[in-house]
């Protein structure tokens, strides 16, 4: 049976209560880590997740709370004398940046002891990790505010939301988004679980984005800023009973069986 393990549930603002946003999809055959921001190695250590158990890492976008811990985590894997290859799933538009980041961290293939397999995904194309896990990435508007600057026009502003299919359960993972409109990116599907960030949107936006009878079974709120926690708790407490049962406020270490 597959399980989600929330490694970090904080926002981009550093906190003593939460690591930056990241979760592990654990199936019988594969462990896929979603995002590896600043401090991910310590977050995994705190969550008692063995570095060697991670088969692949998927990066959603290049804000530091989502990717800058990647090289440091690979160093830890090397120190643990990892032999098993590591998959890195990255948007084809960002693949160069990530490969350079790893090489510029002096992580040379000849001295690693294990192989890194870079696997590029393309927005709107189904990507099969294996028979149990697949996903469709889709560009969202998270980086739209910074993408218009002429000076940086050669830079990629790829930032994806994901429709994950894990052992036939459909999960919409928003990743970081730009506005409530991004909640509708996969509205042509029936979603079992929604994992939504709540830094750039309000939880009310989720309720307003779905017809009441079409809300996902479970709605997990993550990417939480300390300042927002009381408002989020209050939002859930004030929901009517059937809605209250759907919402889960994520915390570091939360495990959800799918
Ligand atoms: Zn973020
Ligand atoms: Zn971001």
PDB file of N, CA, C and O in Angstrom, residues 22-65:
ATOM      1  N   UNK A  22       8.174  19.551   1.361  1.00  0.00           N
ATOM      2  CA  UNK A  22       8.669  18.363   0.665  1.00  0.00           C
ATOM      3  C   UNK A  22       7.884  17.155   1.157  1.00  0.00           C
ATOM      4  O   UNK A  22       7.498  17.121   2.323  1.00  0.00           O
ATOM      5  N   UNK A  23       7.603  16.204   0.277  1.00  0.00           N
ATOM      6  CA  UNK A  23       6.997  14.955   0.760  1.00  0.00           C
ATOM      7  C   UNK A  23       7.507  13.763  -0.017  1.00  0.00           C
ATOM      8  O   UNK A  23       8.037  13.899  -1.125  1.00  0.00           O
ATOM      9  N   UNK A  24       7.355  12.608   0.617  1.00  0.00           N
ATOM     10  CA  UNK A  24       7.838  11.364   0.036  1.00  0.00           C
ATOM     11  C   UNK A  24       6.637  10.515  -0.366  1.00  0.00           C
ATOM     12  O   UNK A  24       5.705  10.340   0.422  1.00  0.00           O
ATOM     13  N   UNK A  25       6.667  10.030  -1.601  1.00  0.00           N
ATOM     14  CA  UNK A  25       5.670   9.056  -2.043  1.00  0.00           C
ATOM     15  C   UNK A  25       6.337   7.696  -1.926  1.00  0.00           C
ATOM     16  O   UNK A  25       7.338   7.425  -2.587  1.00  0.00           O
ATOM     17  N   UNK A  26       5.775   6.869  -1.049  1.00  0.00           N
ATOM     18  CA  UNK A  26       6.409   5.581  -0.777  1.00  0.00           C
ATOM     19  C   UNK A  26       5.497   4.448  -1.234  1.00  0.00           C
ATOM     20  O   UNK A  26       4.396   4.288  -0.720  1.00  0.00           O
ATOM     21  N   UNK A  27       5.945   3.689  -2.219  1.00  0.00           N
ATOM     22  CA  UNK A  27       5.198   2.506  -2.643  1.00  0.00           C
ATOM     23  C   UNK A  27       6.078   1.291  -2.349  1.00  0.00           C
ATOM     24  O   UNK A  27       7.221   1.437  -1.897  1.00  0.00           O
ATOM     25  N   UNK A  28       5.560   0.101  -2.588  1.00  0.00           N
ATOM     26  CA  UNK A  28       6.324  -1.109  -2.253  1.00  0.00           C
ATOM     27  C   UNK A  28       7.631  -1.175  -3.042  1.00  0.00           C
ATOM     28  O   UNK A  28       8.610  -1.747  -2.584  1.00  0.00           O
ATOM     29  N   UNK A  29       7.656  -0.531  -4.230  1.00  0.00           N
ATOM     30  CA  UNK A  29       8.828  -0.688  -5.083  1.00  0.00           C
ATOM     31  C   UNK A  29       9.648   0.584  -5.276  1.00  0.00           C
ATOM     32  O   UNK A  29      10.738   0.531  -5.850  1.00  0.00           O
ATOM     33  N   UNK A  30       9.125   1.719  -4.850  1.00  0.00           N
ATOM     34  CA  UNK A  30       9.830   2.956  -5.201  1.00  0.00           C
ATOM     35  C   UNK A  30       9.521   4.052  -4.180  1.00  0.00           C
ATOM     36  O   UNK A  30       8.376   4.201  -3.751  1.00  0.00           O
ATOM     37  N   UNK A  31      10.549   4.805  -3.816  1.00  0.00           N
ATOM     38  CA  UNK A  31      10.360   5.964  -2.943  1.00  0.00           C
ATOM     39  C   UNK A  31      10.741   7.228  -3.698  1.00  0.00           C
ATOM     40  O   UNK A  31      11.902   7.421  -4.065  1.00  0.00           O
ATOM     41  N   UNK A  32       9.739   8.066  -3.944  1.00  0.00           N
ATOM     42  CA  UNK A  32       9.938   9.289  -4.733  1.00  0.00           C
ATOM     43  C   UNK A  32       9.807  10.505  -3.824  1.00  0.00           C
ATOM     44  O   UNK A  32       8.759  10.727  -3.213  1.00  0.00           O
ATOM     45  N   UNK A  33      10.889  11.283  -3.737  1.00  0.00           N
ATOM     46  CA  UNK A  33      10.884  12.507  -2.937  1.00  0.00           C
ATOM     47  C   UNK A  33      10.476  13.673  -3.829  1.00  0.00           C
ATOM     48  O   UNK A  33      11.036  13.852  -4.913  1.00  0.00           O
ATOM     49  N   UNK A  34       9.493  14.436  -3.385  1.00  0.00           N
ATOM     50  CA  UNK A  34       9.055  15.600  -4.149  1.00  0.00           C
ATOM     51  C   UNK A  34       9.683  16.841  -3.524  1.00  0.00           C
ATOM     52  O   UNK A  34       9.354  17.211  -2.402  1.00  0.00           O
ATOM     53  N   UNK A  35      10.595  17.440  -4.222  1.00  0.00           N
ATOM     54  CA  UNK A  35      11.340  18.643  -3.857  1.00  0.00           C
ATOM     55  C   UNK A  35      12.419  18.407  -2.791  1.00  0.00           C
ATOM     56  O   UNK A  35      12.309  17.502  -1.950  1.00  0.00           O
ATOM     57  N   UNK A  36      13.456  19.192  -2.904  1.00  0.00           N
ATOM     58  CA  UNK A  36      14.631  19.034  -2.043  1.00  0.00           C
ATOM     59  C   UNK A  36      15.216  20.422  -1.769  1.00  0.00           C
ATOM     60  O   UNK A  36      16.286  20.775  -2.261  1.00  0.00           O
ATOM     61  N   UNK A  37      14.483  21.221  -1.016  1.00  0.00           N
ATOM     62  CA  UNK A  37      14.900  22.591  -0.732  1.00  0.00           C
ATOM     63  C   UNK A  37      15.985  22.657   0.332  1.00  0.00           C
ATOM     64  O   UNK A  37      16.471  21.629   0.827  1.00  0.00           O
ATOM     65  N   UNK A  38      16.335  23.871   0.670  1.00  0.00           N
ATOM     66  CA  UNK A  38      17.326  24.133   1.710  1.00  0.00           C
ATOM     67  C   UNK A  38      16.981  23.326   2.972  1.00  0.00           C
ATOM     68  O   UNK A  38      15.843  23.365   3.443  1.00  0.00           O
ATOM     69  N   UNK A  39      17.941  22.577   3.488  1.00  0.00           N
ATOM     70  CA  UNK A  39      17.733  21.838   4.737  1.00  0.00           C
ATOM     71  C   UNK A  39      17.095  20.466   4.579  1.00  0.00           C
ATOM     72  O   UNK A  39      16.776  19.813   5.571  1.00  0.00           O
ATOM     73  N   UNK A  40      16.953  19.988   3.343  1.00  0.00           N
ATOM     74  CA  UNK A  40      16.240  18.716   3.142  1.00  0.00           C
ATOM     75  C   UNK A  40      16.937  17.541   3.840  1.00  0.00           C
ATOM     76  O   UNK A  40      16.268  16.650   4.373  1.00  0.00           O
ATOM     77  N   UNK A  41      18.267  17.554   3.862  1.00  0.00           N
ATOM     78  CA  UNK A  41      18.970  16.418   4.484  1.00  0.00           C
ATOM     79  C   UNK A  41      18.616  16.323   5.960  1.00  0.00           C
ATOM     80  O   UNK A  41      18.316  15.244   6.484  1.00  0.00           O
ATOM     81  N   UNK A  42      18.612  17.473   6.651  1.00  0.00           N
ATOM     82  CA  UNK A  42      18.286  17.484   8.074  1.00  0.00           C
ATOM     83  C   UNK A  42      16.811  17.119   8.284  1.00  0.00           C
ATOM     84  O   UNK A  42      16.464  16.445   9.252  1.00  0.00           O
ATOM     85  N   UNK A  43      15.957  17.551   7.346  1.00  0.00           N
ATOM     86  CA  UNK A  43      14.531  17.228   7.438  1.00  0.00           C
ATOM     87  C   UNK A  43      14.319  15.718   7.334  1.00  0.00           C
ATOM     88  O   UNK A  43      13.522  15.136   8.076  1.00  0.00           O
ATOM     89  N   UNK A  44      15.040  15.076   6.426  1.00  0.00           N
ATOM     90  CA  UNK A  44      14.927  13.618   6.273  1.00  0.00           C
ATOM     91  C   UNK A  44      15.455  12.909   7.518  1.00  0.00           C
ATOM     92  O   UNK A  44      14.866  11.939   7.994  1.00  0.00           O
ATOM     93  N   UNK A  45      16.558  13.439   8.054  1.00  0.00           N
ATOM     94  CA  UNK A  45      17.141  12.866   9.275  1.00  0.00           C
ATOM     95  C   UNK A  45      16.127  12.960  10.416  1.00  0.00           C
ATOM     96  O   UNK A  45      15.888  11.987  11.142  1.00  0.00           O
ATOM     97  N   UNK A  46      15.502  14.135  10.549  1.00  0.00           N
ATOM     98  CA  UNK A  46      14.498  14.336  11.601  1.00  0.00           C
ATOM     99  C   UNK A  46      13.306  13.406  11.400  1.00  0.00           C
ATOM    100  O   UNK A  46      12.698  12.937  12.359  1.00  0.00           O
ATOM    101  N   UNK A  47      12.975  13.112  10.148  1.00  0.00           N
ATOM    102  CA  UNK A  47      11.834  12.233   9.855  1.00  0.00           C
ATOM    103  C   UNK A  47      12.206  10.760   9.823  1.00  0.00           C
ATOM    104  O   UNK A  47      11.377   9.910   9.501  1.00  0.00           O
ATOM    105  N   UNK A  48      13.459  10.478  10.175  1.00  0.00           N
ATOM    106  CA  UNK A  48      13.969   9.098  10.208  1.00  0.00           C
ATOM    107  C   UNK A  48      13.788   8.387   8.866  1.00  0.00           C
ATOM    108  O   UNK A  48      13.406   7.224   8.799  1.00  0.00           O
ATOM    109  N   UNK A  49      14.028   9.150   7.791  1.00  0.00           N
ATOM    110  CA  UNK A  49      14.003   8.567   6.447  1.00  0.00           C
ATOM    111  C   UNK A  49      15.448   8.323   6.022  1.00  0.00           C
ATOM    112  O   UNK A  49      16.246   9.259   5.947  1.00  0.00           O
ATOM    113  N   UNK A  50      15.764   7.076   5.779  1.00  0.00           N
ATOM    114  CA  UNK A  50      17.100   6.700   5.353  1.00  0.00           C
ATOM    115  C   UNK A  50      17.396   7.284   3.967  1.00  0.00           C
ATOM    116  O   UNK A  50      16.616   7.088   3.044  1.00  0.00           O
ATOM    117  N   UNK A  51      18.524   7.995   3.820  1.00  0.00           N
ATOM    118  CA  UNK A  51      18.859   8.599   2.521  1.00  0.00           C
ATOM    119  C   UNK A  51      18.902   7.537   1.410  1.00  0.00           C
ATOM    120  O   UNK A  51      18.522   7.791   0.282  1.00  0.00           O
ATOM    121  N   UNK A  52      19.377   6.350   1.778  1.00  0.00           N
ATOM    122  CA  UNK A  52      19.532   5.278   0.778  1.00  0.00           C
ATOM    123  C   UNK A  52      18.195   4.749   0.284  1.00  0.00           C
ATOM    124  O   UNK A  52      18.126   4.086  -0.745  1.00  0.00           O
ATOM    125  N   UNK A  53      17.128   5.004   1.041  1.00  0.00           N
ATOM    126  CA  UNK A  53      15.818   4.463   0.648  1.00  0.00           C
ATOM    127  C   UNK A  53      15.182   5.289  -0.477  1.00  0.00           C
ATOM    128  O   UNK A  53      14.208   4.866  -1.084  1.00  0.00           O
ATOM    129  N   UNK A  54      15.750   6.459  -0.748  1.00  0.00           N
ATOM    130  CA  UNK A  54      15.160   7.332  -1.780  1.00  0.00           C
ATOM    131  C   UNK A  54      15.638   6.884  -3.168  1.00  0.00           C
ATOM    132  O   UNK A  54      16.833   6.843  -3.442  1.00  0.00           O
ATOM    133  N   UNK A  55      14.689   6.527  -4.014  1.00  0.00           N
ATOM    134  CA  UNK A  55      15.026   6.066  -5.367  1.00  0.00           C
ATOM    135  C   UNK A  55      15.075   7.217  -6.360  1.00  0.00           C
ATOM    136  O   UNK A  55      15.829   7.171  -7.330  1.00  0.00           O
ATOM    137  N   UNK A  56      14.232   8.223  -6.157  1.00  0.00           N
ATOM    138  CA  UNK A  56      14.175   9.320  -7.109  1.00  0.00           C
ATOM    139  C   UNK A  56      13.747  10.609  -6.437  1.00  0.00           C
ATOM    140  O   UNK A  56      13.113  10.605  -5.379  1.00  0.00           O
ATOM    141  N   UNK A  57      14.126  11.732  -7.056  1.00  0.00           N
ATOM    142  CA  UNK A  57      13.774  13.060  -6.535  1.00  0.00           C
ATOM    143  C   UNK A  57      13.171  13.856  -7.682  1.00  0.00           C
ATOM    144  O   UNK A  57      13.757  13.947  -8.764  1.00  0.00           O
ATOM    145  N   UNK A  58      11.991  14.410  -7.444  1.00  0.00           N
ATOM    146  CA  UNK A  58      11.340  15.251  -8.455  1.00  0.00           C
ATOM    147  C   UNK A  58      11.398  16.705  -7.997  1.00  0.00           C
ATOM    148  O   UNK A  58      11.081  17.011  -6.840  1.00  0.00           O
ATOM    149  N   UNK A  59      11.842  17.580  -8.873  1.00  0.00           N
ATOM    150  CA  UNK A  59      11.937  19.008  -8.547  1.00  0.00           C
ATOM    151  C   UNK A  59      10.822  19.753  -9.287  1.00  0.00           C
ATOM    152  O   UNK A  59      10.658  19.596 -10.495  1.00  0.00           O
ATOM    153  N   UNK A  60      10.069  20.576  -8.536  1.00  0.00           N
ATOM    154  CA  UNK A  60       8.925  21.282  -9.139  1.00  0.00           C
ATOM    155  C   UNK A  60       9.322  22.614  -9.774  1.00  0.00           C
ATOM    156  O   UNK A  60       8.801  22.983 -10.816  1.00  0.00           O
ATOM    157  N   UNK A  61      10.229  23.344  -9.128  1.00  0.00           N
ATOM    158  CA  UNK A  61      10.676  24.636  -9.660  1.00  0.00           C
ATOM    159  C   UNK A  61      11.913  25.086  -8.891  1.00  0.00           C
ATOM    160  O   UNK A  61      12.319  24.433  -7.922  1.00  0.00           O
ATOM    161  N   UNK A  62      12.493  26.197  -9.313  1.00  0.00           N
ATOM    162  CA  UNK A  62      13.820  26.556  -8.795  1.00  0.00           C
ATOM    163  C   UNK A  62      13.824  27.651  -7.723  1.00  0.00           C
ATOM    164  O   UNK A  62      14.802  28.389  -7.608  1.00  0.00           O
ATOM    165  N   UNK A  63      12.775  27.747  -6.930  1.00  0.00           N
ATOM    166  CA  UNK A  63      12.910  28.584  -5.734  1.00  0.00           C
ATOM    167  C   UNK A  63      13.739  27.794  -4.704  1.00  0.00           C
ATOM    168  O   UNK A  63      13.599  26.569  -4.610  1.00  0.00           O
ATOM    169  N   UNK A  64      14.580  28.511  -3.945  1.00  0.00           N
ATOM    170  CA  UNK A  64      15.514  27.819  -3.050  1.00  0.00           C
ATOM    171  C   UNK A  64      14.857  26.877  -2.035  1.00  0.00           C
ATOM    172  O   UNK A  64      15.481  25.896  -1.626  1.00  0.00           O
ATOM    173  N   UNK A  65      13.622  27.168  -1.631  1.00  0.00           N
ATOM    174  CA  UNK A  65      12.974  26.261  -0.668  1.00  0.00           C
ATOM    175  C   UNK A  65      12.534  24.957  -1.333  1.00  0.00           C
ATOM    176  O   UNK A  65      11.979  24.076  -0.675  1.00  0.00           O
TER     177      UNK A  65
END
